[in-house]
Amino acid sequence: MRIPCPLCGARPLEEFVYRGDATVTRPEEGAPMEEWVSYVYLRNNPKGAHREHWRHVAGCGSWLIVDRNTLTHEITRVAEVRPSGDAR
Amino acid sequence: MSGQINRLSGGRRINPEKPLRFTFDGKSFVGYEGDTLASALLANGVTFVARSFKYHRPRGVFTCDPHEPNALVQLRNGARQEPNIPATMIELYDGLEASSQNRWPSLRFDLLSVNQLLAPIFVAGFYYKTFKWPAKFWTKIYEPVIRRAAGLGRLSGKIDPDSYEKTHHHCDILVIGGGVAGIEAARVVAQCGARVTLVEEHARLGGLDSAGFEDSIARLEAMENVRILPRTMVFGWYDDNTFGAVEQVSDHLEVPGANQPRQRMWKIVTKQVILATGAHERSLTFANNDRPGVMLASAAERYIREYGVRPGRRAVVFTAGDKCDALVETMREAGIELAAIVDASKGEEIEDVRGSTAVRAVTLRGPDGRTRTIACDLVCVSGGWNPAVQLLAQRGQKPRWSENHQAFLPQHMAGDDFLCTGSLAGLETRADCVAHARMTGALAAHRYSCPASANLAEFYGFLEKAEASAARHPFFESAVGGSKKFIDLQHDVTRGDVALATREGYRSVEHVKRYTTMGMATDQGKNSNIHGIAAMSKSLGKSMGQVGTTGFRPPYRPVSIGALAGRSRGRQWRPILRTPLHGWVEEKGGVFVESGLWHRSQYFPEPGETMQQAIKREVLAARNTVGFCDVSTLGKIDLQGPDAAAFLNKVYCNGFAKLPVGKARYGLMLREDGIVFDDGTVTRLGEEHYFITTTSAESDSVLSHIEFCHQVLWPQMDIALADVSEDWAGIALAGPHARSVLQRIAPDMDVSNDAMPFLAAREGTILDGVRARLFRISFSGELAFEIYVPARHGRALAEALECEGQEFGITPYGVEALDVLRIEKGHVSSELNRFTTASDLGLGMMMSTKKDYVGRTLSARPGLADSDREAVVGLKPLDPSHSFRQGAHIFSKGAAIAPESDDGYVTSSAWSPTLGSHIGIALVRRGRERLGEVIEIVDPLHGERPVPAEIVSHHFFDPENERVRS
Ligand SMILES: [Zn+2]
């Protein structure tokens, strides 16, 4: 598998680390415990389209949002989570 | 030498000018250059070469292919010994030594063939049925006895003396399979100038029959844009057209040449792939179809034609309907008597095969039901062809059953980036294969030049026409005959086993496979699956397509562990990290210890000193005079920006908003689930500039975590982070004379207690103008400084400290003394073990109540705040000389030594030269309430007697912190 890093180009899987679901958002300060528990522990395990966090750890170090099909491994979109440089 | 009684003249691959000696089971033979071990054995009249897996039945060479199910041998001796190698793939070399497997004490006289009498026990699922109870029988009887009886060859147990390597390769078009289809497709596509790579698992191109293609091969080999990889097997097809392949660089030699690897693993990335993987001939199911002398028809033909070997003198051909013209003609030319052609499409069947260690005769049954027995020593079986769809199936294709071809074909013959051709695509004649392969090559070239406009109508049309005109006779098994009809030769699975599995309720081919172990041997079902599916189809009354094939995963064929490991073994198994002081430590005679990827200085023994003596001396030096220690392995992060303080407040549980410039502070970082993640120091160097250190072990994960915090959680914060771990060398200078030594190497800086009190941080120049950062931080409990200089000056700093500290008795110390010092002081380190909370560690008061930070909310969960949790305490044995280990468990006095009464465990232990006692740190249930209680430290794992010890504060040494502030 190769991931097209927006900064480095298509790079092999070995250069990246996977974190997980990119659709969860950290609750606001003071949010009830249930929201935090669900943020940290509860995940869907979709078959098909998924939005994920990957880090190009052996490259630019960017955290990326990767739209990946968990069934086919097809990657449809990759973006920096925090746009760098001119993109900001 | 009488030797090669079955050698004919004229084998295409054979060079009779070059005789080669070899031994099999200790007996000497001679073969010729060009032989495989299988062909050489057959030439010498050796037809019985192995015992089968379960029943220890005599077996002979069955194929001419890599997925040979019977003739697996142990190759070479000593450290190079390799088990389970198909004799059909071993290229003969002079001096080759091989032996048969799975027999004891010898092939002819095998005591374990008594298993045949136990056949009723070894039926499908016998593991599940037989070995349910009692549990201890597993270790006493089942494992040693049954495992010995059922098995393959043995490894040497020695270190492999050869090397393996890995390489990456990029091409435009990858052609898999070097038979005539692969050759022609590659030759045509290469004319467009694309970079073409052709991979072939055999030593030479040509496939089953390359007669007349010598020119094509020569032209292909001469093309500069074509790379041919012979002896290379593509084992896996991965995402984005990445392929794994193994090249057997020197397996055909006795010993690899100088600097030559034994095997090379290729990672191939291509734009397009042409699959010309061919087809495998299949057998038929009939009684005693496993006797030595039963052989695939195409294999017999190839042994005669290619190797000049007569596999028998009087043959019977059993065919599902194919006329076997080529075989008949080849046998006639070779002078092999054809006793009968048994054609199933005419209602004829083989009912039985006679003979034990060799075929003696077969019993035929005609359409009229009449039987007759014919003497013969060779049975050639032609059951049809299975296209090699395995690589496609790895990509998720479900092979499609073709009634006309009587075979599973690729579900999709083409995709955006792949094309199938040759017999893989179902084509049955050489002319069809060649014509379609050329068409495929042209199509791939067209796609290479202008990808959008390729038209596949002709490509598909050709295949559809071929399929429409195919009319294979559906036949898989003789309806008559006894019980030993083998489906899986390698795993000894019979027709009866599959029938039993379906009677017992198994319906899915995947379940029947696992229950009977059919297709689970090293040939991965290439010989057997189709017959298992046919048997299921009959038993269940379903069509072949409805039963379907099992899934195929990589590898296509077994891959040696050596090839997967490549150079990552021994000293190269992982990278080594060395600090800037590494060379200096070496010169000082320091001993290194591996810590993660780091090689850290463990201790510095004086001549004649033991490790314990050295550690004691180093600890006492730091306590009484002065010592220094390499701390360059700490993770170091540079943080800058207007929001830096606010960011630190988010990632650490303690507050950083009020940290003044020029001050350092201990920081504790939690995970979002409330567990402690890491600790370290944060120093404010300027208004918007901080220097962070992390533990050595977590430096990478902390960096990744805070990058996540910055880029994902709080992207609006205006900060910048940089990993500067490798930019700075760090040395901790500790002991009562630390300041005096520091003043000497930093004459331009004021390091007095007034100018530089505890936790102060200063930047300046030391030595002769070296930029440095001085932090008054102590991990040892002594007056101490951490000195950071650019990495290239690390060595000079160590040398200067050694020189200027000489009169104070300065002593370098390693991580062992460092650990003793921090245990004496009660600093937590190994207690941060991914299970502990700040409160468990006695650091609960650090958790701010005034701000949001990572881990705040979930650290308040009832389970993490439970007063019954284990908390950090110190342990002091009642007898100071009683030692105990990290990992030992804590029990109340008199409590049963059982998990239910376990009260915690030792996390750190050391001999304290300062206190003259063994001491330890432990996580003990409600530990802080139990100070003064005497407990027992229990270590049954090491067979040690319980050590009675008192629970004390873990701040053993200088609990008032007077020394660090002195
Ligand atoms: Zn990148």
PDB file of C-alpha atoms in Angstrom, chain B residues 146-281:
ATOM      1  CA  ILE B 146       1.772 -38.569  17.304  1.00  0.00           C
ATOM      2  CA  ARG B 147       3.877 -35.568  16.382  1.00  0.00           C
ATOM      3  CA  ARG B 148       6.812 -37.838  15.756  1.00  0.00           C
ATOM      4  CA  ALA B 149       4.774 -40.146  13.604  1.00  0.00           C
ATOM      5  CA  ALA B 150       3.170 -37.405  11.555  1.00  0.00           C
ATOM      6  CA  GLY B 151       5.644 -34.889  10.310  1.00  0.00           C
ATOM      7  CA  LEU B 152       8.001 -33.719   7.663  1.00  0.00           C
ATOM      8  CA  GLY B 153      11.740 -33.133   7.733  1.00  0.00           C
ATOM      9  CA  ARG B 154      13.827 -31.572  10.441  1.00  0.00           C
ATOM     10  CA  LEU B 155      15.784 -28.366  10.754  1.00  0.00           C
ATOM     11  CA  SER B 156      19.420 -28.578  11.759  1.00  0.00           C
ATOM     12  CA  GLY B 157      18.994 -26.387  14.824  1.00  0.00           C
ATOM     13  CA  LYS B 158      22.158 -24.581  13.786  1.00  0.00           C
ATOM     14  CA  ILE B 159      22.615 -21.024  12.601  1.00  0.00           C
ATOM     15  CA  ASP B 160      22.199 -20.680   8.847  1.00  0.00           C
ATOM     16  CA  PRO B 161      25.659 -19.737   7.551  1.00  0.00           C
ATOM     17  CA  ASP B 162      24.326 -18.148   4.362  1.00  0.00           C
ATOM     18  CA  SER B 163      23.084 -14.643   3.773  1.00  0.00           C
ATOM     19  CA  TYR B 164      19.802 -13.415   2.360  1.00  0.00           C
ATOM     20  CA  GLU B 165      19.068 -10.006   0.961  1.00  0.00           C
ATOM     21  CA  LYS B 166      16.207  -7.783  -0.070  1.00  0.00           C
ATOM     22  CA  THR B 167      15.878  -5.557  -3.061  1.00  0.00           C
ATOM     23  CA  HIS B 168      13.333  -3.164  -4.522  1.00  0.00           C
ATOM     24  CA  HIS B 169      12.452  -3.088  -8.174  1.00  0.00           C
ATOM     25  CA  HIS B 170      10.266  -0.806 -10.259  1.00  0.00           C
ATOM     26  CA  CYS B 171       8.998  -1.547 -13.737  1.00  0.00           C
ATOM     27  CA  ASP B 172       6.267  -0.543 -16.154  1.00  0.00           C
ATOM     28  CA  ILE B 173       5.045  -4.014 -16.977  1.00  0.00           C
ATOM     29  CA  LEU B 174       5.553  -7.133 -14.913  1.00  0.00           C
ATOM     30  CA  VAL B 175       5.015 -10.451 -16.668  1.00  0.00           C
ATOM     31  CA  ILE B 176       4.527 -13.370 -14.282  1.00  0.00           C
ATOM     32  CA  GLY B 177       5.303 -16.722 -15.842  1.00  0.00           C
ATOM     33  CA  GLY B 178       7.922 -17.568 -18.462  1.00  0.00           C
ATOM     34  CA  GLY B 179       6.081 -20.190 -20.472  1.00  0.00           C
ATOM     35  CA  VAL B 180       5.347 -19.541 -24.126  1.00  0.00           C
ATOM     36  CA  ALA B 181       2.490 -17.159 -23.279  1.00  0.00           C
ATOM     37  CA  GLY B 182       4.651 -15.106 -20.927  1.00  0.00           C
ATOM     38  CA  ILE B 183       7.529 -15.064 -23.405  1.00  0.00           C
ATOM     39  CA  GLU B 184       5.366 -13.895 -26.293  1.00  0.00           C
ATOM     40  CA  ALA B 185       3.450 -11.313 -24.257  1.00  0.00           C
ATOM     41  CA  ALA B 186       6.702  -9.908 -22.872  1.00  0.00           C
ATOM     42  CA  ARG B 187       8.378  -9.838 -26.267  1.00  0.00           C
ATOM     43  CA  VAL B 188       5.500  -7.946 -27.876  1.00  0.00           C
ATOM     44  CA  VAL B 189       4.938  -5.450 -25.085  1.00  0.00           C
ATOM     45  CA  ALA B 190       8.657  -4.739 -24.782  1.00  0.00           C
ATOM     46  CA  GLN B 191       8.702  -3.432 -28.348  1.00  0.00           C
ATOM     47  CA  CYS B 192       6.956  -0.270 -27.125  1.00  0.00           C
ATOM     48  CA  GLY B 193      10.001   0.586 -25.035  1.00  0.00           C
ATOM     49  CA  ALA B 194       8.426   0.069 -21.633  1.00  0.00           C
ATOM     50  CA  ARG B 195      10.525  -1.361 -18.806  1.00  0.00           C
ATOM     51  CA  VAL B 196       9.444  -4.981 -18.750  1.00  0.00           C
ATOM     52  CA  THR B 197      10.307  -7.543 -16.083  1.00  0.00           C
ATOM     53  CA  LEU B 198       9.614 -11.240 -16.669  1.00  0.00           C
ATOM     54  CA  VAL B 199       9.600 -13.509 -13.646  1.00  0.00           C
ATOM     55  CA  GLU B 200       9.874 -17.287 -13.962  1.00  0.00           C
ATOM     56  CA  GLU B 201      10.094 -19.749 -11.098  1.00  0.00           C
ATOM     57  CA  HIS B 202      12.083 -22.368 -12.985  1.00  0.00           C
ATOM     58  CA  ALA B 203      15.734 -22.060 -13.912  1.00  0.00           C
ATOM     59  CA  ARG B 204      14.943 -21.443 -17.547  1.00  0.00           C
ATOM     60  CA  LEU B 205      12.154 -20.025 -19.630  1.00  0.00           C
ATOM     61  CA  GLY B 206       9.887 -22.182 -21.724  1.00  0.00           C
ATOM     62  CA  GLY B 207       7.300 -23.683 -19.444  1.00  0.00           C
ATOM     63  CA  LEU B 208       5.853 -27.068 -20.314  1.00  0.00           C
ATOM     64  CA  ASP B 209       7.119 -27.148 -23.867  1.00  0.00           C
ATOM     65  CA  SER B 210       9.211 -24.459 -25.486  1.00  0.00           C
ATOM     66  CA  ALA B 211      10.170 -26.328 -28.643  1.00  0.00           C
ATOM     67  CA  GLY B 212      10.301 -23.815 -31.491  1.00  0.00           C
ATOM     68  CA  PHE B 213      10.532 -20.802 -29.170  1.00  0.00           C
ATOM     69  CA  GLU B 214      14.300 -20.740 -28.801  1.00  0.00           C
ATOM     70  CA  ASP B 215      14.439 -17.689 -31.107  1.00  0.00           C
ATOM     71  CA  SER B 216      11.773 -15.817 -29.192  1.00  0.00           C
ATOM     72  CA  ILE B 217      13.616 -16.421 -25.934  1.00  0.00           C
ATOM     73  CA  ALA B 218      16.901 -15.260 -27.424  1.00  0.00           C
ATOM     74  CA  ARG B 219      15.299 -12.100 -28.812  1.00  0.00           C
ATOM     75  CA  LEU B 220      13.663 -11.350 -25.493  1.00  0.00           C
ATOM     76  CA  GLU B 221      16.911 -11.851 -23.632  1.00  0.00           C
ATOM     77  CA  ALA B 222      18.656  -9.454 -25.978  1.00  0.00           C
ATOM     78  CA  MET B 223      16.257  -6.560 -25.359  1.00  0.00           C
ATOM     79  CA  GLU B 224      17.758  -3.862 -23.178  1.00  0.00           C
ATOM     80  CA  ASN B 225      14.494  -2.807 -21.610  1.00  0.00           C
ATOM     81  CA  VAL B 226      13.668  -6.348 -20.529  1.00  0.00           C
ATOM     82  CA  ARG B 227      14.795  -7.834 -17.264  1.00  0.00           C
ATOM     83  CA  ILE B 228      14.386 -11.584 -16.827  1.00  0.00           C
ATOM     84  CA  LEU B 229      14.372 -13.055 -13.343  1.00  0.00           C
ATOM     85  CA  PRO B 230      14.675 -16.845 -13.512  1.00  0.00           C
ATOM     86  CA  ARG B 231      14.443 -19.074 -10.411  1.00  0.00           C
ATOM     87  CA  THR B 232      12.160 -16.407  -9.010  1.00  0.00           C
ATOM     88  CA  MET B 233       8.736 -17.108  -7.571  1.00  0.00           C
ATOM     89  CA  VAL B 234       6.117 -14.408  -7.133  1.00  0.00           C
ATOM     90  CA  PHE B 235       4.524 -15.329  -3.807  1.00  0.00           C
ATOM     91  CA  GLY B 236       2.217 -12.419  -3.182  1.00  0.00           C
ATOM     92  CA  TRP B 237       0.290  -9.646  -4.867  1.00  0.00           C
ATOM     93  CA  TYR B 238      -0.254  -6.723  -2.543  1.00  0.00           C
ATOM     94  CA  ASP B 239      -1.969  -3.339  -2.690  1.00  0.00           C
ATOM     95  CA  ASP B 240      -1.015  -0.828  -5.366  1.00  0.00           C
ATOM     96  CA  ASN B 241       0.562  -3.438  -7.627  1.00  0.00           C
ATOM     97  CA  THR B 242       3.277  -4.342  -5.184  1.00  0.00           C
ATOM     98  CA  PHE B 243       4.537  -7.898  -5.575  1.00  0.00           C
ATOM     99  CA  GLY B 244       6.670 -10.055  -3.330  1.00  0.00           C
ATOM    100  CA  ALA B 245       9.025 -12.503  -5.032  1.00  0.00           C
ATOM    101  CA  VAL B 246      11.865 -14.737  -3.919  1.00  0.00           C
ATOM    102  CA  GLU B 247      14.837 -15.399  -6.168  1.00  0.00           C
ATOM    103  CA  GLN B 248      16.718 -18.618  -5.445  1.00  0.00           C
ATOM    104  CA  VAL B 249      20.073 -17.101  -6.260  1.00  0.00           C
ATOM    105  CA  SER B 250      22.334 -19.953  -5.241  1.00  0.00           C
ATOM    106  CA  ASP B 251      20.097 -22.799  -4.112  1.00  0.00           C
ATOM    107  CA  HIS B 252      21.291 -24.705  -7.156  1.00  0.00           C
ATOM    108  CA  LEU B 253      24.884 -24.595  -5.914  1.00  0.00           C
ATOM    109  CA  GLU B 254      26.453 -26.626  -3.176  1.00  0.00           C
ATOM    110  CA  VAL B 255      27.599 -23.464  -1.414  1.00  0.00           C
ATOM    111  CA  PRO B 256      26.843 -19.879  -2.513  1.00  0.00           C
ATOM    112  CA  GLY B 257      29.676 -18.102  -4.263  1.00  0.00           C
ATOM    113  CA  ALA B 258      31.701 -15.381  -2.580  1.00  0.00           C
ATOM    114  CA  ASN B 259      29.448 -12.493  -1.551  1.00  0.00           C
ATOM    115  CA  GLN B 260      26.479 -14.259  -3.067  1.00  0.00           C
ATOM    116  CA  PRO B 261      23.273 -14.531  -1.088  1.00  0.00           C
ATOM    117  CA  ARG B 262      21.390 -17.799  -0.985  1.00  0.00           C
ATOM    118  CA  GLN B 263      18.089 -16.111  -1.754  1.00  0.00           C
ATOM    119  CA  ARG B 264      16.973 -12.611  -2.579  1.00  0.00           C
ATOM    120  CA  MET B 265      13.617 -11.149  -1.751  1.00  0.00           C
ATOM    121  CA  TRP B 266      12.227  -8.801  -4.373  1.00  0.00           C
ATOM    122  CA  LYS B 267       9.678  -6.137  -3.702  1.00  0.00           C
ATOM    123  CA  ILE B 268       8.441  -5.275  -7.169  1.00  0.00           C
ATOM    124  CA  VAL B 269       6.256  -2.261  -7.934  1.00  0.00           C
ATOM    125  CA  THR B 270       4.762  -2.122 -11.402  1.00  0.00           C
ATOM    126  CA  LYS B 271       2.246  -0.100 -13.368  1.00  0.00           C
ATOM    127  CA  GLN B 272       0.704  -3.069 -15.147  1.00  0.00           C
ATOM    128  CA  VAL B 273       0.915  -6.811 -14.777  1.00  0.00           C
ATOM    129  CA  ILE B 274       0.457  -9.574 -17.324  1.00  0.00           C
ATOM    130  CA  LEU B 275      -0.410 -12.851 -15.634  1.00  0.00           C
ATOM    131  CA  ALA B 276       0.768 -15.883 -17.551  1.00  0.00           C
ATOM    132  CA  THR B 277       1.008 -18.197 -14.584  1.00  0.00           C
ATOM    133  CA  GLY B 278      -0.147 -21.205 -16.596  1.00  0.00           C
ATOM    134  CA  ALA B 279      -2.062 -24.225 -15.367  1.00  0.00           C
ATOM    135  CA  HIS B 280      -1.316 -27.259 -13.242  1.00  0.00           C
ATOM    136  CA  GLU B 281      -2.245 -30.703 -14.447  1.00  0.00           C
TER     137      GLU B 281
END
